[in-house]
Structures are given as structure tokens and as C-alpha cells.
Short mmCIF file of C-alpha atoms in Angstrom, two decimals:
data_model
loop_
_atom_site.label_atom_id
_atom_site.label_comp_id
_atom_site.label_asym_id
_atom_site.label_seq_id
_atom_site.Cartn_x
_atom_site.Cartn_y
_atom_site.Cartn_z
CA MET D 1 41.60 5.50 -18.96
CA ARG D 2 38.52 5.58 -16.78
CA GLY D 3 38.72 1.84 -16.22
CA GLY D 4 42.41 2.07 -15.42
CA ARG D 5 41.78 4.85 -12.91
CA ALA D 6 39.09 2.75 -11.22
CA VAL D 7 41.54 -0.15 -10.90
CA LEU D 8 44.19 2.14 -9.40
CA VAL D 9 41.71 3.59 -6.91
CA GLY D 10 40.65 0.09 -5.93
CA LEU D 11 44.24 -1.02 -5.45
CA ALA D 12 44.96 2.08 -3.36
CA ALA D 13 42.03 1.25 -1.11
CA VAL D 14 43.32 -2.28 -0.63
CA VAL D 15 46.85 -1.10 0.14
CA VAL D 16 45.90 1.76 2.46
CA CYS D 17 43.05 0.11 4.33
CA SER D 18 43.51 -3.63 4.31
CA VAL D 19 40.98 -5.78 6.17
CA THR D 20 42.19 -8.43 8.59
CA ALA D 21 41.03 -11.97 8.02
CA SER D 22 39.17 -11.80 11.31
CA ALA D 23 38.64 -9.03 13.85
CA GLN D 24 39.26 -11.64 16.55
CA ALA D 25 42.37 -13.20 14.95
CA PRO D 26 45.26 -13.92 17.36
CA LEU D 27 47.98 -11.27 17.54
CA THR D 28 51.01 -11.94 15.41
CA ASP D 29 54.50 -11.82 16.91
CA SER D 30 54.98 -8.37 15.41
CA GLU D 31 51.72 -7.12 16.90
CA LYS D 32 52.70 -8.50 20.30
CA GLU D 33 55.95 -6.56 20.14
CA ILE D 34 54.02 -3.39 19.27
CA GLU D 35 51.80 -3.97 22.30
CA LYS D 36 54.91 -4.28 24.48
CA TYR D 37 56.21 -1.02 23.06
CA ARG D 38 52.93 0.73 23.83
CA GLU D 39 53.04 -0.52 27.41
CA MET D 40 56.58 0.79 27.83
CA ILE D 41 55.70 4.30 26.68
CA SER D 42 52.40 4.51 28.58
CA ASP D 43 53.99 5.62 31.87
CA PRO D 44 53.21 9.35 32.39
CA MET D 45 56.76 9.84 33.70
CA SER D 46 57.96 8.85 30.22
CA ASN D 47 55.54 11.15 28.41
CA PRO D 48 57.11 14.37 27.06
CA GLY D 49 53.58 15.67 26.51
CA PHE D 50 53.56 16.90 30.09
CA LEU D 51 56.24 19.41 29.13
CA ASN D 52 53.59 20.87 26.82
CA VAL D 53 51.17 20.94 29.73
CA ASP D 54 53.66 23.02 31.73
CA ARG D 55 54.28 25.41 28.83
CA GLY D 56 50.54 25.71 28.28
CA GLU D 57 49.95 26.69 31.90
CA ALA D 58 52.58 29.42 31.58
CA LEU D 59 50.93 30.71 28.38
CA TRP D 60 47.50 30.69 30.05
CA LYS D 61 48.86 33.01 32.75
CA LEU D 62 51.01 35.18 30.45
CA LYS D 63 49.92 38.78 29.76
CA ARG D 64 49.91 39.40 26.03
CA GLY D 65 48.32 41.47 23.31
CA ALA D 66 47.29 45.10 23.07
CA LYS D 67 45.24 44.76 26.25
CA ASP D 68 48.16 43.20 28.19
CA VAL D 69 46.00 40.61 29.94
CA THR D 70 46.16 36.86 30.46
CA LEU D 71 43.79 34.21 29.14
CA GLU D 72 42.58 33.51 32.67
CA GLN D 73 39.22 35.16 32.01
CA CYS D 74 38.62 33.19 28.81
CA ASP D 75 35.27 31.38 29.03
CA LEU D 76 35.58 27.87 27.63
CA GLY D 77 31.99 27.03 28.45
CA GLU D 78 32.08 26.54 32.21
CA GLY D 79 32.51 30.20 33.08
CA ALA D 80 35.36 32.70 32.85
CA GLY D 81 38.65 31.05 33.74
CA LYS D 82 37.10 27.72 34.76
CA LEU D 83 39.06 24.84 33.25
CA ASP D 84 38.04 21.71 35.15
CA GLY D 85 35.80 19.68 32.87
CA ALA D 86 35.65 22.34 30.14
CA TYR D 87 37.45 20.23 27.53
CA ALA D 88 35.14 17.29 28.21
CA LYS D 89 32.18 19.35 26.92
CA LEU D 90 33.74 20.73 23.76
CA PRO D 91 32.94 21.52 21.00
CA ARG D 92 29.85 23.40 22.14
CA HIS D 93 27.69 26.41 21.28
CA PHE D 94 28.80 29.77 22.69
CA LYS D 95 26.22 32.52 23.07
CA ASP D 96 28.68 35.38 22.61
CA THR D 97 29.67 34.17 19.13
CA ASP D 98 26.48 32.23 18.30
CA LYS D 99 28.76 29.51 16.99
CA VAL D 100 29.75 25.98 17.87
CA MET D 101 33.48 26.09 18.60
CA ASP D 102 36.16 23.57 19.51
CA LEU D 103 38.92 24.38 21.98
CA GLU D 104 41.36 25.80 19.44
CA GLN D 105 38.71 28.00 17.83
CA ARG D 106 37.68 29.29 21.23
CA LEU D 107 41.24 29.98 22.34
CA HIS D 108 41.89 31.86 19.11
CA TRP D 109 38.76 33.94 19.70
CA CYS D 110 39.86 34.74 23.27
CA MET D 111 43.32 35.72 22.11
CA GLN D 112 41.87 38.19 19.63
CA ASN D 113 38.97 39.55 21.67
CA LEU D 114 40.13 39.22 25.28
CA GLN D 115 43.84 39.94 24.84
CA GLY D 116 43.78 41.97 21.62
CA LEU D 117 46.55 39.71 20.34
CA ASP D 118 47.72 39.63 16.74
CA THR D 119 47.40 35.89 16.20
CA ALA D 120 49.20 35.66 12.86
CA ASP D 121 52.26 34.06 14.47
CA VAL D 122 50.12 31.75 16.61
CA VAL D 123 48.35 30.44 13.51
CA LYS D 124 51.65 30.16 11.63
CA ARG D 125 52.94 27.92 14.44
CA LYS D 126 49.69 25.99 14.76
CA PHE D 127 51.58 22.71 14.53
CA GLY D 128 54.92 22.32 16.26
CA GLY D 129 58.01 21.00 14.50
CA PRO D 130 61.79 20.74 14.87
CA GLY D 131 62.92 23.75 16.88
CA ARG D 132 59.43 25.25 16.80
CA THR D 133 56.84 25.05 19.59
CA SER D 134 53.13 25.64 19.11
CA ASP D 135 51.20 27.86 21.52
CA MET D 136 47.98 26.11 20.54
CA GLU D 137 49.31 22.60 21.12
CA ASP D 138 50.72 23.68 24.49
CA LEU D 139 47.50 25.37 25.59
CA VAL D 140 45.34 22.45 24.44
CA ALA D 141 47.56 19.99 26.33
CA PHE D 142 47.24 22.08 29.51
CA ILE D 143 43.50 22.65 29.30
CA ALA D 144 42.60 19.13 28.15
CA ASN D 145 44.63 17.68 31.02
CA LYS D 146 42.23 19.46 33.41
CA SER D 147 39.55 17.04 32.16
CA SER D 148 41.63 13.88 32.60
CA GLY D 149 39.70 11.26 34.52
CA MET D 150 36.36 12.74 33.43
CA LYS D 151 33.85 11.51 30.85
CA LEU D 152 33.54 12.92 27.35
CA ALA D 153 30.18 14.69 27.10
CA THR D 154 30.03 16.90 24.02
CA PRO D 155 26.54 18.48 24.01
CA VAL D 156 24.25 18.08 21.01
CA GLN D 157 21.23 19.99 22.29
CA HIS D 158 21.31 23.50 20.84
CA PRO D 159 19.97 23.67 17.24
CA LYS D 160 23.41 24.71 15.99
CA GLU D 161 25.04 21.80 17.83
CA LYS D 162 22.60 19.42 16.17
CA GLU D 163 23.34 21.01 12.81
CA MET D 164 27.08 20.59 13.34
CA TYR D 165 26.59 16.94 14.26
CA GLU D 166 24.68 16.35 11.03
CA VAL D 167 27.32 18.17 8.99
CA GLY D 168 30.05 16.15 10.69
CA GLU D 169 28.26 12.90 9.94
CA ALA D 170 27.91 13.88 6.28
CA MET D 171 31.61 14.77 6.16
CA PHE D 172 32.56 11.42 7.70
CA TYR D 173 30.95 9.56 4.80
CA ARG D 174 31.69 12.08 2.03
CA ARG D 175 34.03 10.60 -0.58
CA GLY D 176 36.45 12.72 -2.57
CA GLY D 177 40.06 13.55 -3.28
CA GLN D 178 42.43 11.82 -5.66
CA TRP D 179 41.65 8.39 -4.20
CA ASP D 180 37.89 8.91 -3.75
CA PHE D 181 38.28 8.25 -0.02
CA SER D 182 36.20 9.27 2.96
CA CYS D 183 36.83 8.95 6.70
CA ALA D 184 34.50 5.96 6.56
CA THR D 185 36.73 4.19 4.02
CA CYS D 186 39.11 3.30 6.85
CA HIS D 187 37.04 3.91 9.98
CA SER D 188 33.57 2.43 9.56
CA GLU D 189 34.19 -1.30 9.91
CA ASP D 190 35.70 -3.57 12.56
CA GLY D 191 38.98 -5.31 11.87
CA LYS D 192 40.59 -2.89 9.43
CA ARG D 193 44.21 -1.85 9.64
CA ILE D 194 47.07 -0.21 7.80
CA ARG D 195 49.85 -2.80 7.84
CA LEU D 196 50.12 -3.54 11.59
CA GLN D 197 48.26 -0.43 12.73
CA GLY D 198 44.67 -1.14 13.76
CA LEU D 199 42.03 1.26 12.45
CA PRO D 200 39.28 1.91 15.01
CA ASN D 201 35.66 1.92 13.90
CA LEU D 202 34.64 5.52 14.53
CA GLY D 203 31.29 5.36 12.77
CA LYS D 204 29.36 3.75 15.62
CA PRO D 205 29.25 4.31 19.37
CA GLY D 206 31.33 1.89 21.38
CA LYS D 207 34.68 1.07 22.91
CA GLN D 208 36.79 1.72 19.81
CA VAL D 209 35.67 5.29 19.23
CA GLN D 210 35.71 5.99 22.98
CA GLU D 211 39.31 4.85 23.36
CA THR D 212 40.29 6.93 20.34
CA MET D 213 38.58 10.23 21.15
CA GLY D 214 39.34 10.00 24.86
CA SER D 215 43.09 9.90 24.13
CA TRP D 216 43.50 13.17 22.20
CA PRO D 217 45.54 15.38 22.45
CA THR D 218 48.44 12.96 22.41
CA TYR D 219 52.21 12.98 22.25
CA ARG D 220 53.25 11.37 18.95
CA VAL D 221 56.61 9.65 19.43
CA SER D 222 57.15 9.44 15.67
CA GLN D 223 56.68 13.21 15.35
CA SER D 224 58.22 14.29 18.69
CA ASN D 225 55.25 16.60 19.29
CA VAL D 226 51.93 16.83 21.03
CA ARG D 227 49.17 16.70 18.44
CA THR D 228 45.59 17.95 18.79
CA MET D 229 42.44 16.75 17.07
CA GLN D 230 42.76 19.63 14.61
CA HIS D 231 46.10 18.20 13.52
CA ARG D 232 44.82 14.61 13.49
CA LEU D 233 41.96 15.48 11.13
CA TRP D 234 44.16 17.71 8.97
CA ASP D 235 46.64 14.84 8.62
CA CYS D 236 43.88 12.36 7.79
CA TYR D 237 42.69 14.55 4.93
CA ARG D 238 46.28 14.91 3.74
CA GLN D 239 46.71 11.14 3.70
CA MET D 240 43.44 10.74 1.80
CA ARG D 241 44.81 13.17 -0.81
CA TRP D 242 42.07 15.72 -0.19
CA PRO D 243 42.82 19.45 -0.29
CA ALA D 244 44.20 20.46 3.09
CA PRO D 245 41.38 21.74 5.35
CA ASP D 246 41.73 25.24 6.76
CA TYR D 247 42.97 25.47 10.32
CA LEU D 248 40.16 26.41 12.75
CA SER D 249 37.55 25.69 10.07
CA ASP D 250 33.95 24.96 11.03
CA GLY D 251 34.17 21.74 9.03
CA LEU D 252 36.80 20.24 11.33
CA THR D 253 34.74 21.30 14.33
CA ALA D 254 31.64 19.64 12.86
CA LEU D 255 33.54 16.40 12.31
CA THR D 256 34.82 16.54 15.89
CA VAL D 257 31.27 17.00 17.19
CA TYR D 258 30.18 13.87 15.30
CA LEU D 259 33.11 11.77 16.52
CA ASN D 260 32.85 13.01 20.12
CA LYS D 261 29.14 12.28 20.23
CA ASN D 262 29.83 8.73 19.05
CA ALA D 263 32.43 8.51 21.83
CA GLU D 264 30.11 9.86 24.54
CA GLY D 265 31.08 8.57 27.97
CA ALA D 266 34.71 7.95 27.02
CA ASP D 267 37.30 8.14 29.80
CA ILE D 268 39.55 11.12 29.05
CA GLN D 269 43.24 10.41 29.68
CA VAL D 270 45.33 13.19 28.15
CA PRO D 271 47.84 13.96 26.99
CA SER D 272 48.25 10.34 26.05
CA ILE D 273 51.26 8.95 24.22
CA LYS D 274 51.20 7.13 20.90
CA ARG D 275 53.71 5.79 18.41
#
């Protein structure tokens, strides 16, 4: 049985993360058609993600919670209410919590502490779906858009930021789940793909990780929703057959710190649009 399980795991790895014959191989006809499709949907005027940006701006200015105040005094790292460039430097250490937080963690903290908001419904709707919007996805789209055109510069200077980077790196290579997969199984070599979908190498600094991390949050055409990095990582763990990570967990923030640091200097263009 052990030998059979090993064979099945090996086959799963081949099926899920197949390696191209050459990273520089010419594009197939199918791949060329996919590139055409991506060009067609890249026009911002065709991107429904900007509807999320508009809803996020309205939520940012909406008085809510027991204190009946807006989020406009929420400090995302650049000072109370300052949004320009804030997303580009997240996750980061915050003195008032003595924690490294990503944007969604920080927004959740501001909702609870600044607004006095019961966030149970916000967390329940953390990911949008048919007939259901997500406050978090809307707010992230709005705030991240304020950093579009800037460079990704997640700080790794404070001792707790360095610790989170190290934890994130360990998580990236940690194997587990039903298929004994890690993030690195699919994202640590050049030239890998799932069927026709290229898999960027996220384990080393360079163009691939920069293009990836600089394009989230994104509008997913296949899901008809804006998705944040919290959702992207949650979905990756789901696909690897790991237990689902907790929303707003420090582990997901640590992994984001590691990936963002590898992508340092990336051009931020969000919300982007993907298949």
C-alpha cells in the first residue's frame, strides 16, 4: 500500500505540475490564442474590477459600527487615512498591535477598533460569490489601486518582519497534505505549467515573481469576482489538498511577506484582470 500511494502521489505531481520540454519552446497555437484572449481583456475599460474599486471607496467613507465613524482615519502604515503607496509597503509591522499585518488583517483591526464594528458578517462574506459581494475584496481593490504605478516595497527590517519572512520561506517549501505538495512543487522552477497555464517561478527574485505579485488583487473572469492574495493563497492550499488555512491568519501574511520580498521592485498594476 505504501508503494502504491507513492506511485499515486508521483502521478498526481506529474498531472498537476507538468514541466514543459523547454522554458523557451515556441508557443503552440492554443497558447497563442490564450495570449490573444489576455490582450483583449487587458483594457481597463473592460475590467469589472473597477466596479469593486468604486464600491470600496464608498465603504471607506461609510460610517459604521458602534462608534458610527468611517475608515478614513485607519492607519495603513503611511499615517491615518493616507492611502497613496500604502498597499505597496504591505505587509508591514504596526507598532499599535506589535504585529506584522497584511491589508486585510489591518482593515479588520480598524473595523473592530476604530469603528467598533461587529465583523462577523464581513468575515462570512470574505470571498464574494454569486449574488454576494465582499466588503474586504471591495476595500482591497480600492486601496490597492491607490498604489498602481508604484513599486512593490514590502519592508523586511523590523525583527518581526524578518521573522515573518523566514516563516513564509519555510511555508513555501513545506510539503504536506494528501498529495505531499508544497508551494515550491509548482512554483520553484522555470518552465512549469498546468496544461496550458504557465506556472511562474516564485521562489527566486526576478521578472516572473514581480509580474505575479504586482498584479494582485485581480478580477478573475472565470470566477466573476475580484480576488485578493488571501483568496489566492487559500485556493492554492485547497488545490494542494491541504487543510484550508484560516482567513486573516498570520501564516498567510508570512507567506505574502516572503513572496512580496522576492518580487521587490515590481510594477503594481491593480486591479488587474485574469482568466
